[in-house]
Tab-separated table of C-alpha atoms and ligand atoms in Angstrom:
chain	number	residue	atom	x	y	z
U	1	UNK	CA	22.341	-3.315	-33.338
U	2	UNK	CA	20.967	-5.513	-30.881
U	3	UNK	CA	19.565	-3.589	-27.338
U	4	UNK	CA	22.213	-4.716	-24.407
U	5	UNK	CA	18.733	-4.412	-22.389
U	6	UNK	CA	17.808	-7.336	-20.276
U	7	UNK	CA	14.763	-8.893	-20.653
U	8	UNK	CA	13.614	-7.398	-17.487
U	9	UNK	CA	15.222	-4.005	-19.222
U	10	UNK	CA	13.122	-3.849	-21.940
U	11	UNK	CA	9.844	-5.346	-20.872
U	12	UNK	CA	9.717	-2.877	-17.714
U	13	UNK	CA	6.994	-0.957	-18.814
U	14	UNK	CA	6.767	3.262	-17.395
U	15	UNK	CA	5.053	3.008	-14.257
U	16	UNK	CA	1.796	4.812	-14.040
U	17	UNK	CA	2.706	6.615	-10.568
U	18	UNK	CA	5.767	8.761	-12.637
U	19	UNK	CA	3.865	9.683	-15.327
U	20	UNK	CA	1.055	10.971	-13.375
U	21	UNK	CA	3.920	12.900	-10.849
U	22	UNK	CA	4.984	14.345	-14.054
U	23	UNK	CA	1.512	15.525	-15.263
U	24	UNK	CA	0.785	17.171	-11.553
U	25	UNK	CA	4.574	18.694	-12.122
U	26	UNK	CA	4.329	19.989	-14.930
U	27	UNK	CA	1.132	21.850	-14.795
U	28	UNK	CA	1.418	24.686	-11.560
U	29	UNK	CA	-2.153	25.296	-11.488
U	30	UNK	CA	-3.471	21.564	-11.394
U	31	UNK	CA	-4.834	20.725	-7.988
U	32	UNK	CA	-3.834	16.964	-7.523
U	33	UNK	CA	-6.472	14.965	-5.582
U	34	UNK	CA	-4.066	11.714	-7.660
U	35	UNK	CA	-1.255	12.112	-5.421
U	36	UNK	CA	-0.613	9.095	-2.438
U	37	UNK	CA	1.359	11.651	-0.558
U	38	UNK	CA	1.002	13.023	3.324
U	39	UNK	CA	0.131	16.102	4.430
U	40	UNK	CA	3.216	18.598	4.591
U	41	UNK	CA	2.000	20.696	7.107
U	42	UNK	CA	1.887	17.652	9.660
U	43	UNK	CA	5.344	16.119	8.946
U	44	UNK	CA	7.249	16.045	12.076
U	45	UNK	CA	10.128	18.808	11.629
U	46	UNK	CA	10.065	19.895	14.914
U	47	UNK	CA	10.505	16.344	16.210
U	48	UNK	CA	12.825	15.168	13.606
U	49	UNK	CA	15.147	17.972	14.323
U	50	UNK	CA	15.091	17.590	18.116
U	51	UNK	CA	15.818	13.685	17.878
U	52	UNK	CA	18.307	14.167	14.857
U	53	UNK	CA	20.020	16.848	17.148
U	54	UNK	CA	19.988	14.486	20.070
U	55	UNK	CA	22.117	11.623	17.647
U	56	UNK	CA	24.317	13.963	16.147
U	57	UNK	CA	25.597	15.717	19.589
U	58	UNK	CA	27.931	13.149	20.602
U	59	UNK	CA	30.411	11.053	18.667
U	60	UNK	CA	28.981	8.363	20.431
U	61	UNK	CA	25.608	8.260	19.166
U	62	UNK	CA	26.588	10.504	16.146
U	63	UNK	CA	29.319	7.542	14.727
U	64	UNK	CA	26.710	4.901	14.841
U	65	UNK	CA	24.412	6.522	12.945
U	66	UNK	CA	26.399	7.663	10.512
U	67	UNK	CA	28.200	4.694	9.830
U	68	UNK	CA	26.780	1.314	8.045
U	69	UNK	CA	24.975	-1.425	9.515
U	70	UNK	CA	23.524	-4.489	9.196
U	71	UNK	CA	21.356	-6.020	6.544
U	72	UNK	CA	18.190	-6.864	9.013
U	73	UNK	CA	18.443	-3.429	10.272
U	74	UNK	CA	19.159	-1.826	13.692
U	75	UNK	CA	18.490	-4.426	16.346
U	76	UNK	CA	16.833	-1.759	19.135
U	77	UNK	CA	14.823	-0.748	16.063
U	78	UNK	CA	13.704	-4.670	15.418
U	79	UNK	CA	13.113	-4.761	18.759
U	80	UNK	CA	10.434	-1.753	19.197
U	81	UNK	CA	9.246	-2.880	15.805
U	82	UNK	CA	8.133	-6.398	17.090
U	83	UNK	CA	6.886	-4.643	20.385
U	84	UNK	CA	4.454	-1.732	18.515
U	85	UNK	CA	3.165	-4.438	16.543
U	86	UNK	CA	2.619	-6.745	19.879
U	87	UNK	CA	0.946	-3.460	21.618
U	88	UNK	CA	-1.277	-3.179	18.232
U	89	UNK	CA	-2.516	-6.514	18.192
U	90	UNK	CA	-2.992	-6.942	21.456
U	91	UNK	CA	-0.616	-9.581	22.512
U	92	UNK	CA	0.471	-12.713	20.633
U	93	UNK	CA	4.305	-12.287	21.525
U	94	UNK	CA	5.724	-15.204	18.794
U	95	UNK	CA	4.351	-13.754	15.948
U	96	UNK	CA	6.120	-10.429	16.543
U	97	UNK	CA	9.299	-11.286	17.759
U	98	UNK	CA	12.389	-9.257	16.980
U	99	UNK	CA	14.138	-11.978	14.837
U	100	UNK	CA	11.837	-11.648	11.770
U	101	UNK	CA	11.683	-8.654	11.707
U	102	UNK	CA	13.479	-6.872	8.577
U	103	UNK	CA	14.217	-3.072	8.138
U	104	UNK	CA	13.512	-1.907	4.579
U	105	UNK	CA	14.060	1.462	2.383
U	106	UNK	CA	10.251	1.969	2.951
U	107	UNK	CA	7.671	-1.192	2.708
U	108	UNK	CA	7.753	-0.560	-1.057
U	109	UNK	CA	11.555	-2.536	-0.951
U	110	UNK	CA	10.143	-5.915	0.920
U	111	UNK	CA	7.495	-6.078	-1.584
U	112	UNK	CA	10.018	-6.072	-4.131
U	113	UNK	CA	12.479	-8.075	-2.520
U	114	UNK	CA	9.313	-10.913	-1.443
U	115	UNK	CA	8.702	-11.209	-5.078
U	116	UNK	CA	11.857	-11.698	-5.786
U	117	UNK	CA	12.792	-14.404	-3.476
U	118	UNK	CA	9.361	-15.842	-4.449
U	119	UNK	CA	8.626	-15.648	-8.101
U	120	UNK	CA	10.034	-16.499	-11.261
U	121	UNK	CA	8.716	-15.496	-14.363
U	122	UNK	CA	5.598	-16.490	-15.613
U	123	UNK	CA	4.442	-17.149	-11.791
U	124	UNK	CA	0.939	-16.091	-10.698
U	125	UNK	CA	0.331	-13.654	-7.680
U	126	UNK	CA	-3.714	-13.408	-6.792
U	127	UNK	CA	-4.509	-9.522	-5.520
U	128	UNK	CA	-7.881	-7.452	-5.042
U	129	UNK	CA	-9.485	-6.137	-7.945
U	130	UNK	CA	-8.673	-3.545	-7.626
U	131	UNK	CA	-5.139	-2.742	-5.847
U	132	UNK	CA	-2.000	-0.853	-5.275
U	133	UNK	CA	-1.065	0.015	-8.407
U	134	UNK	CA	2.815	0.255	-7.795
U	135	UNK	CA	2.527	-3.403	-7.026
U	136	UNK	CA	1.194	-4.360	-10.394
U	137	UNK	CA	3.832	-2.219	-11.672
U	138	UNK	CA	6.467	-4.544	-9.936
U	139	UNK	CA	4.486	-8.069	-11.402
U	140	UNK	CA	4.257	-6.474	-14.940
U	141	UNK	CA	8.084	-5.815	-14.637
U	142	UNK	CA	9.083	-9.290	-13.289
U	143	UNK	CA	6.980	-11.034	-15.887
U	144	UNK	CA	4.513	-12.172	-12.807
U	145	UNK	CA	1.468	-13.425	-13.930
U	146	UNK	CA	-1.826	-11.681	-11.715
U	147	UNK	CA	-5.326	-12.841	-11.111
U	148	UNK	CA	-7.832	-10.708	-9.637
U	149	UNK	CA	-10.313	-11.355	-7.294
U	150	UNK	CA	-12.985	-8.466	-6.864
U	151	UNK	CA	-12.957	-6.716	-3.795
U	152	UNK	CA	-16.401	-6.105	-1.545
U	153	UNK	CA	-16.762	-3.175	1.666
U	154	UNK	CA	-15.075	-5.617	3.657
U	155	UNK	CA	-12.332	-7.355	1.821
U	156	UNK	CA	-11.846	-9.585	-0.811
U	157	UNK	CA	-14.570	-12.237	-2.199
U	158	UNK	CA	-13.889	-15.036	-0.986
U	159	UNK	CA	-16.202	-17.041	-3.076
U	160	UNK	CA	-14.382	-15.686	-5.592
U	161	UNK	CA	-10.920	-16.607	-4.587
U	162	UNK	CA	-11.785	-20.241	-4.116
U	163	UNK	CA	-13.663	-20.193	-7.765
U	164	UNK	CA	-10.150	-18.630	-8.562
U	165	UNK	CA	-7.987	-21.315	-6.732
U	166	UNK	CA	-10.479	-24.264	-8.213
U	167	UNK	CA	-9.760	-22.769	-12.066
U	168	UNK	CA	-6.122	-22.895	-11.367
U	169	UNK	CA	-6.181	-26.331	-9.804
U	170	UNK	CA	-8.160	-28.149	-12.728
U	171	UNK	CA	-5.789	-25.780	-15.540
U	172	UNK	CA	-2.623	-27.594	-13.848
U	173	UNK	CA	-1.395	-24.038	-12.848
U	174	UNK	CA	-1.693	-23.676	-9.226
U	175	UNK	CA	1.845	-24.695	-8.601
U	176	UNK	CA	2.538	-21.325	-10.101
U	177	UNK	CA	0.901	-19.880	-7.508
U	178	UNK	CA	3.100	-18.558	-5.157
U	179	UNK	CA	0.987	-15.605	-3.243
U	180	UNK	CA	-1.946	-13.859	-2.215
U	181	UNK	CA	-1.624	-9.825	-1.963
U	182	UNK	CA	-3.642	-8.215	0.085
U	183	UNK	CA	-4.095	-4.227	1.222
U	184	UNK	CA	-5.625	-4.654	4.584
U	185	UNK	CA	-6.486	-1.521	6.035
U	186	UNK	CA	-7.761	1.407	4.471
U	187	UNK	CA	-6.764	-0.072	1.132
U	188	UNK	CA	-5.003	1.918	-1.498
U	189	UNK	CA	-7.093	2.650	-3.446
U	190	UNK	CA	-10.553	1.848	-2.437
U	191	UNK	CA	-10.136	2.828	1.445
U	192	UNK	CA	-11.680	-0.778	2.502
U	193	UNK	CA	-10.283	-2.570	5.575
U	194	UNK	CA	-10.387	-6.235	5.474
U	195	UNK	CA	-12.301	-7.801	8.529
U	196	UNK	CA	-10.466	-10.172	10.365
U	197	UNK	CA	-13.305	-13.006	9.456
U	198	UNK	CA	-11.511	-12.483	6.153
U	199	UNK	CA	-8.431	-12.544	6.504
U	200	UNK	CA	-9.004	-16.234	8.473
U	201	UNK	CA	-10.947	-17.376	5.500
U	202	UNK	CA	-8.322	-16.444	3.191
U	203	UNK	CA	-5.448	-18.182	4.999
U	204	UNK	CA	-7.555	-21.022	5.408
U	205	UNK	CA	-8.306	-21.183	1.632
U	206	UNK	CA	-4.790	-20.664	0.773
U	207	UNK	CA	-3.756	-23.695	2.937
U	208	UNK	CA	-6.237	-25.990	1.628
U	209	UNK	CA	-5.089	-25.303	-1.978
U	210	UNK	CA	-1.398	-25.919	-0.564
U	211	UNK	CA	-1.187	-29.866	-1.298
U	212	UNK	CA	-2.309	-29.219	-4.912
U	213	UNK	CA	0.154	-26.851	-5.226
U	214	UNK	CA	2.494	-28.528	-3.816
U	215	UNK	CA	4.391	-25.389	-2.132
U	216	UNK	CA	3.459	-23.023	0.660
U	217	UNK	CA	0.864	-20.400	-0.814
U	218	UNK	CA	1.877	-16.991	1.016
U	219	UNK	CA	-0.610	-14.136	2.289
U	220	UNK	CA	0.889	-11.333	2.173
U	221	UNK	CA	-0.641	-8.722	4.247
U	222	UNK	CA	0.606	-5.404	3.261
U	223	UNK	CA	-0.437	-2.839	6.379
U	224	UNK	CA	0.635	0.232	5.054
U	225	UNK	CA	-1.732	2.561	6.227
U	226	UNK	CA	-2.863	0.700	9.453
U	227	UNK	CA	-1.593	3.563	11.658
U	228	UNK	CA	-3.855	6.258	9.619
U	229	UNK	CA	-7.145	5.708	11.311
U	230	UNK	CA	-9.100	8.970	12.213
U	231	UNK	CA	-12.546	7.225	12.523
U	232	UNK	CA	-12.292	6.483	16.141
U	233	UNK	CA	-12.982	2.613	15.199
U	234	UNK	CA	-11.187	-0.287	16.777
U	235	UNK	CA	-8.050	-1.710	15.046
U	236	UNK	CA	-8.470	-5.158	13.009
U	237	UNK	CA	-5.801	-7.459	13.916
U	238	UNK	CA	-3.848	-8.305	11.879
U	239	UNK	CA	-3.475	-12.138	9.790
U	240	UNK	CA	-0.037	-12.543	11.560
U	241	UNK	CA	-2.249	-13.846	15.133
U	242	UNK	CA	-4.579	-16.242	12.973
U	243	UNK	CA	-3.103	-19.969	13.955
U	244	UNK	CA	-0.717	-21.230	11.047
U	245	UNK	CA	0.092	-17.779	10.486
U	246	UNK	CA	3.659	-17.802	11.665
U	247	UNK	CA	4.729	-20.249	8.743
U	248	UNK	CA	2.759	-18.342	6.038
U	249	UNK	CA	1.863	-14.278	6.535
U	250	UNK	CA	4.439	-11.949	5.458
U	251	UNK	CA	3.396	-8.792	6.886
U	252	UNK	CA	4.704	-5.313	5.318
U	253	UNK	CA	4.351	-2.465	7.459
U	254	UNK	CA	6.044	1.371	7.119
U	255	UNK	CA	6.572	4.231	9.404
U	256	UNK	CA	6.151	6.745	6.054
U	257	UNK	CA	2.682	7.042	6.160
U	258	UNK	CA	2.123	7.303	9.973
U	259	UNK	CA	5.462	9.208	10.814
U	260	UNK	CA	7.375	10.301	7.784
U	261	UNK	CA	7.403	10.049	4.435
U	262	UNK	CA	10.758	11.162	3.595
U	263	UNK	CA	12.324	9.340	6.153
U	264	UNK	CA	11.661	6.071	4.073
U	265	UNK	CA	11.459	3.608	6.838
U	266	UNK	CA	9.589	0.113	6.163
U	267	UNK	CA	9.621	-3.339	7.677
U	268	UNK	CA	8.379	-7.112	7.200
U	269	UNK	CA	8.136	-9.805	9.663
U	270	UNK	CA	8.741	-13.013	7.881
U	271	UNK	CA	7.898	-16.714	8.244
U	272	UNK	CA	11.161	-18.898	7.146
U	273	UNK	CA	12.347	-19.619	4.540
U	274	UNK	CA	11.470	-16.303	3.098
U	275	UNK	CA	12.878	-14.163	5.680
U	276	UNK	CA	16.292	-15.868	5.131
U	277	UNK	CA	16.029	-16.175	0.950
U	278	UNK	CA	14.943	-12.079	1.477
U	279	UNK	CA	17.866	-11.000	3.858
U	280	UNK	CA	19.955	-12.266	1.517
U	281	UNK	CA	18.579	-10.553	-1.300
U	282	UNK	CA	18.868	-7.088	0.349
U	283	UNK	CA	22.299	-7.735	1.072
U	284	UNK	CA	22.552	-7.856	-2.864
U	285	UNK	CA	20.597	-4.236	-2.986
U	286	UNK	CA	21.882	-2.615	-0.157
U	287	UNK	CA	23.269	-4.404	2.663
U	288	UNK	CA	21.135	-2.522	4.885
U	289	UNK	CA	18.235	0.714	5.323
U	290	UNK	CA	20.420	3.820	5.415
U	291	UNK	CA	21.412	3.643	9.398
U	292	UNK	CA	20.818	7.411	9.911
U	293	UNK	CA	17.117	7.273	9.234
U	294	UNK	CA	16.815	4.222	10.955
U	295	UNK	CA	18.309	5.727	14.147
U	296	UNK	CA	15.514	8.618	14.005
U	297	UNK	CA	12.894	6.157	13.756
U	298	UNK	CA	14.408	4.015	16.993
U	299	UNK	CA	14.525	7.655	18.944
U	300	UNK	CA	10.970	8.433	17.860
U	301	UNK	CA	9.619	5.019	18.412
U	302	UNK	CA	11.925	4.941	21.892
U	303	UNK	CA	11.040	8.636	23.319
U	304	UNK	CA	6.766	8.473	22.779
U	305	UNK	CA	7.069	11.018	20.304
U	306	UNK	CA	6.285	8.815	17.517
U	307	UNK	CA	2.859	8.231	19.327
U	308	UNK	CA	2.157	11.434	19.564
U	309	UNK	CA	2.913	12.020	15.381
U	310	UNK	CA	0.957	9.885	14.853
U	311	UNK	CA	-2.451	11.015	16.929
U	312	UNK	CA	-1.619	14.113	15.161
U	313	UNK	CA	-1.566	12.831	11.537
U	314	UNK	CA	-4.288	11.107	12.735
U	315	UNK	CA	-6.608	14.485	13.374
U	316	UNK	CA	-5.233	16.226	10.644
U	317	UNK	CA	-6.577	13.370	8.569
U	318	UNK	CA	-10.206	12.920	10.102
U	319	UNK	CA	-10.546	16.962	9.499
U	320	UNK	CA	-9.191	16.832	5.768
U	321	UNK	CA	-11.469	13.478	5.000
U	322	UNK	CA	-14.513	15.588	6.645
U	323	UNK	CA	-14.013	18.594	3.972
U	324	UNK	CA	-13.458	16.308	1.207
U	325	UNK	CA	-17.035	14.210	2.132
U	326	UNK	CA	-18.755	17.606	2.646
U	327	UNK	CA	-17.057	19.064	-0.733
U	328	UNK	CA	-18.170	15.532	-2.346
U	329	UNK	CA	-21.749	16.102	-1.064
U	330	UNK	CA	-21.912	19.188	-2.581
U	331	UNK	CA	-20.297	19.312	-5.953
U	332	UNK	CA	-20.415	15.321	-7.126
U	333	UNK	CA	-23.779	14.185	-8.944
U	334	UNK	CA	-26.264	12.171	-7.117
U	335	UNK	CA	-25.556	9.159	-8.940
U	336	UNK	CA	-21.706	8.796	-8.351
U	337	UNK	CA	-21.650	6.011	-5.440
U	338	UNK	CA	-18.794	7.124	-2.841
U	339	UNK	CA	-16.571	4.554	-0.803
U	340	UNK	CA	-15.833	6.815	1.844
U	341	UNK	CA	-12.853	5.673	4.280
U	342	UNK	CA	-12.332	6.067	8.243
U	343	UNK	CA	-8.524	6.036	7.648
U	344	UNK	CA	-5.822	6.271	4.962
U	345	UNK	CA	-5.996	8.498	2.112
U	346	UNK	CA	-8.091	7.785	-0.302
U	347	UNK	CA	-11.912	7.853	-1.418
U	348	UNK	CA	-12.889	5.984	-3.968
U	349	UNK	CA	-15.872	7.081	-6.339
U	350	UNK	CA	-17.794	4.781	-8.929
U	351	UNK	CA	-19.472	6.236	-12.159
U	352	UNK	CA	-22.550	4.892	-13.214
U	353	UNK	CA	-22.221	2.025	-16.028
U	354	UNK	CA	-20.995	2.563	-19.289
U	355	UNK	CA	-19.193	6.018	-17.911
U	356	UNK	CA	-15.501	6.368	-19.299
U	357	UNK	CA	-13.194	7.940	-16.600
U	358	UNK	CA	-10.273	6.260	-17.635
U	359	UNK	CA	-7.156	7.641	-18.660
U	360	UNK	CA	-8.337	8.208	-22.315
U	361	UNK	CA	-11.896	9.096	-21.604
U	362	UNK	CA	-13.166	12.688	-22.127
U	363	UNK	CA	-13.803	12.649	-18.606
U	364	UNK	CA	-9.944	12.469	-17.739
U	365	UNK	CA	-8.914	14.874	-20.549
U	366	UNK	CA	-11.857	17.685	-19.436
U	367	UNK	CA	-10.628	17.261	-15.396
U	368	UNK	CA	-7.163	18.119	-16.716
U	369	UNK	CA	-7.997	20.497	-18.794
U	370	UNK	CA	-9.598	22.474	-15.859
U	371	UNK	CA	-7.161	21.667	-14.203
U	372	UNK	CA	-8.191	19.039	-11.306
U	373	UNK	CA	-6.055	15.386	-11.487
U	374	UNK	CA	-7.349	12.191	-9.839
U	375	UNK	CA	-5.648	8.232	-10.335
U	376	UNK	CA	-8.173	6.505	-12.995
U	377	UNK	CA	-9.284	3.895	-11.291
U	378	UNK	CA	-8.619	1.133	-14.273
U	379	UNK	CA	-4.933	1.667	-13.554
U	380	UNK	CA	-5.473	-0.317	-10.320
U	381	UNK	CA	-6.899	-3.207	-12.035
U	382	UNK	CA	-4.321	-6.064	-12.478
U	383	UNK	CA	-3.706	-7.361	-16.443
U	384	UNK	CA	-5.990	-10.308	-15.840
U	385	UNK	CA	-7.458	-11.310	-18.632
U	386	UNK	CA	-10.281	-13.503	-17.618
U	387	UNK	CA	-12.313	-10.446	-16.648
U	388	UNK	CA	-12.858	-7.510	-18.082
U	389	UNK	CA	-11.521	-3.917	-15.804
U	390	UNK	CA	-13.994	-1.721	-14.938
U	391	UNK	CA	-13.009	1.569	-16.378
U	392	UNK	CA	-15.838	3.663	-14.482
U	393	UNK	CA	-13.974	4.561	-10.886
U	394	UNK	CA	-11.443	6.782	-9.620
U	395	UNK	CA	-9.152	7.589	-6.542
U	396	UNK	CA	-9.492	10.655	-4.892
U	397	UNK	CA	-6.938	11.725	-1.831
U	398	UNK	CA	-7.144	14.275	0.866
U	399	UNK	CA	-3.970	13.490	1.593
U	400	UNK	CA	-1.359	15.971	0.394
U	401	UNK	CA	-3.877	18.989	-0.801
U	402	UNK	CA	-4.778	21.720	1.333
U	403	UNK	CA	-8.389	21.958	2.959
U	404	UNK	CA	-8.983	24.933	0.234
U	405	UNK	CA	-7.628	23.117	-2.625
U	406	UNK	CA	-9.416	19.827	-1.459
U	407	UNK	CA	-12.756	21.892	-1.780
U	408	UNK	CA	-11.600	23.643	-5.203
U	409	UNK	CA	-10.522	20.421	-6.465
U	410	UNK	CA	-13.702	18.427	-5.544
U	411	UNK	CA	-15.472	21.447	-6.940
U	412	UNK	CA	-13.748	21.493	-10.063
U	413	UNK	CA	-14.327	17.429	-11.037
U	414	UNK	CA	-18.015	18.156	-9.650
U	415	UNK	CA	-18.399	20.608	-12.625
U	416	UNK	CA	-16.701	17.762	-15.176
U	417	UNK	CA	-18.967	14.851	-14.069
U	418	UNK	CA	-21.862	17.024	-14.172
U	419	UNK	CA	-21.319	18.255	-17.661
U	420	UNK	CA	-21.104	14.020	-18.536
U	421	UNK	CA	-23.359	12.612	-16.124
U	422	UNK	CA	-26.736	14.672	-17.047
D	501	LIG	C1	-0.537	0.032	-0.276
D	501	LIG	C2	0.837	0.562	-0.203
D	501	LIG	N1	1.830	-0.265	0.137
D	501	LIG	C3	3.100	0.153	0.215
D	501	LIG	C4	3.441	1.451	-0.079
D	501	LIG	C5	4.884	1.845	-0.024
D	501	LIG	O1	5.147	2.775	0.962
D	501	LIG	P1	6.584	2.973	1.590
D	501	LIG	O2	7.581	2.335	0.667
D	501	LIG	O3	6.775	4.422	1.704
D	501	LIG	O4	6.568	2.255	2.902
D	501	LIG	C6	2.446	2.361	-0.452
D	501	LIG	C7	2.781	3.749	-0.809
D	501	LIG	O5	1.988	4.523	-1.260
D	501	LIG	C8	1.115	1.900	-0.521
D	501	LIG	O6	0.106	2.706	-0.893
């Protein structure tokens, strides 16, 4: 018999973020450094159940919230979404305003949804090399097409990307080019932050390619961990105030990292006509983020508490980053080169040439055999085949392990990557 499986259906292949969930699951004594999660212990509980409390004590506020709404989301929650993002960047009061912004089920749903409204099958999305690997997982299960372009300390190459853009101009197939992706700050997984000279470039780049293409070529900026910086630095702005922006950025920003996880709360701001063509499309998935959460987010954001989250996450993270560098300096070989972060999650570490750490390397199967897991860094490399993935790097977070397992685990791989690196 015949499968009933779309094509979508069957092609979809497992992503790699389950499988490695269900390796750090099923083993209890495996210290995950592989895991994108936040820190437990600084979740807001206290807050959450003070400002949930507050909602549910009158019918008034209580009904609302526990009612449906609208597909763009909660309007006072648009509203003091365009207004953080205003007080971020300093200004620039167009780009942000309240009617494109969109309320997602996390910034993981607009992703989605963007591709959707832009890409058919066999289109061609251009990200960092390497990237998020959920978002490959989406392109691999739409049938998008991806080209990389390699990624340097401070953002993509933009040599590179033009080299990239000229190929796909003289091969006829720039007018399947429909976006750039990019992981601005404290990237996931390399822990670079794109300077703003860059982002410019880019969107300048993309707009000169435009005619040949003969369709708007997007940037999407995805600022996911923007609000995760423990280094003390100043905050890039982001490619939404570059001029031009406001017909081609699509910006995807989340309160899970900064505030909470669980909670699930994204956003995008838009240029037309993709903010319309999207809308629509989450009316088809679920005519709106689940009201509840949103109305915890519009308390938190609304009372100053979600500030003050998020200076906490914000310590928590510089402290747990510090043990993992000092654990790193200790255990890890000389010769493994570190990309150490001042925000987000992640550290990335680089092998020397010809050194396997991918997910069938003896490297990977001695770390899980005593019992340490990290993200192989070739699973962040898009299926492009006009280069060949480096299979020599691997993500490391300090994320969701305590300070004592961050040390154990460091100490752990340290011991592996001595025993191949000699
Ligand atoms: C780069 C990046 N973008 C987006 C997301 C999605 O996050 P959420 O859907 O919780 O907003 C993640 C989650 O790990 C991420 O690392």
């Amino acid at each position: 018999m015949e499968t009933a499986l779309s094509a979508l259906g069957q092609r979809t292949a497992p992503p790699a973020i389950s499988w490695l969930m269900k390796t750090a699951l099923s083993r209890p004594k495996l210290i995950s450094l592989a895991a994108g999660f936040t820190d437990n212990a600084s979740l807001p509980v206290d807050i959450s159940r003070q400002l949930l409390n507050g909602i549910l004590r009158s019918p008034k506020t209580g009904q609302p919230a526990l009612q449906y709404g609208t597909t763009a989301g909660e309007p006072q929650l648009r509203e003091l979404t365009a207004a953080h993002l205003q007080q971020l960047d300093g200004g620039s009061d167009r780009a942000h305003s309240a009617e494109r912004v969109l309320i997602t089920g996390g910034s993981q749903q607009l992703l989605y949804m963007t591709l959707e409204a832009l890409c058919d099958e066999g289109d061609i999305v251009i990200v960092e090399d390497p990237t998020y690997f959920v978002f490959l997982s989406i392109l691999q299960s739409r049938g998008i097409r991806a080209r990389g372009v390699k990624l340097t300390r401070d953002g993509l190459d933009l040599v590179q990307l033009e080299k990239i853009l000229t190929q796909l101009k003289n091969s006829g197939e720039l007018r399947r080019v429909k976006a750039l992706y990019l992981v601005t700050y404290f990237q996931n997984p390399t822990g670079v932050t794109t300077s703003f000279a860059k982002k410019r470039a880019a969107l300048r780049l993309l707009k000169k390619f435009e005619r040949a293409a003969g369709h708007p070529l997007y940037l999407i900026e995805d600022a996911a961990y923007r609000e995760l910086r423990f280094d003390g630095g100043v905050d890039v702005p982001t490619a939404l105030t570059l001029p031009g922006a406001r017909h081609r950025v699509i910006y995807a920003g989340t309160y899970s990292k900064p505030f909470a996880t669980g909670a699930r709360v994204g956003f995008g701001i838009l240029p037309e006509p993709v903010y319309t063509a999207v809308l629509r499309i989450k009316g088809n998935h679920d005519f709106g983020t689940a009201n509840l959460l949103q109305a915890l987010l519009t308390r938190a954001l609304a009372s100053g508490d979600y500030d003050q989250q998020v200076a906490k996450a914000q310590k928590n993270y510089a402290r747990k980053a510090r043990v993992m560098k000092q654990a790193l300096a200790k255990h890890f070989p000389a010769c493994v080169e570190i990309w150490e972060s001042g925000g987000g999650l992640y550290f990335w570490a680089r092998l020397p040439a010809g050194i396997s750490c991918g997910v069938n390397s003896e490297i990977f199967r001695a770390a899980l055999k005593h019992d340490v897991l990290y993200v192989p860094g070739e699973l962040c490399y898009a299926a492009d085949t006009a280069r060949r993935a480096p299979d020599n790097e691997l993500r490391i977070s300090f994320g969701s392990a305590s300070e004592t397992n961050l040390r154990e685990g460091v100490k752990r791989l340290g011991a592996v990557l001595r025993k191949f690196l000699k």
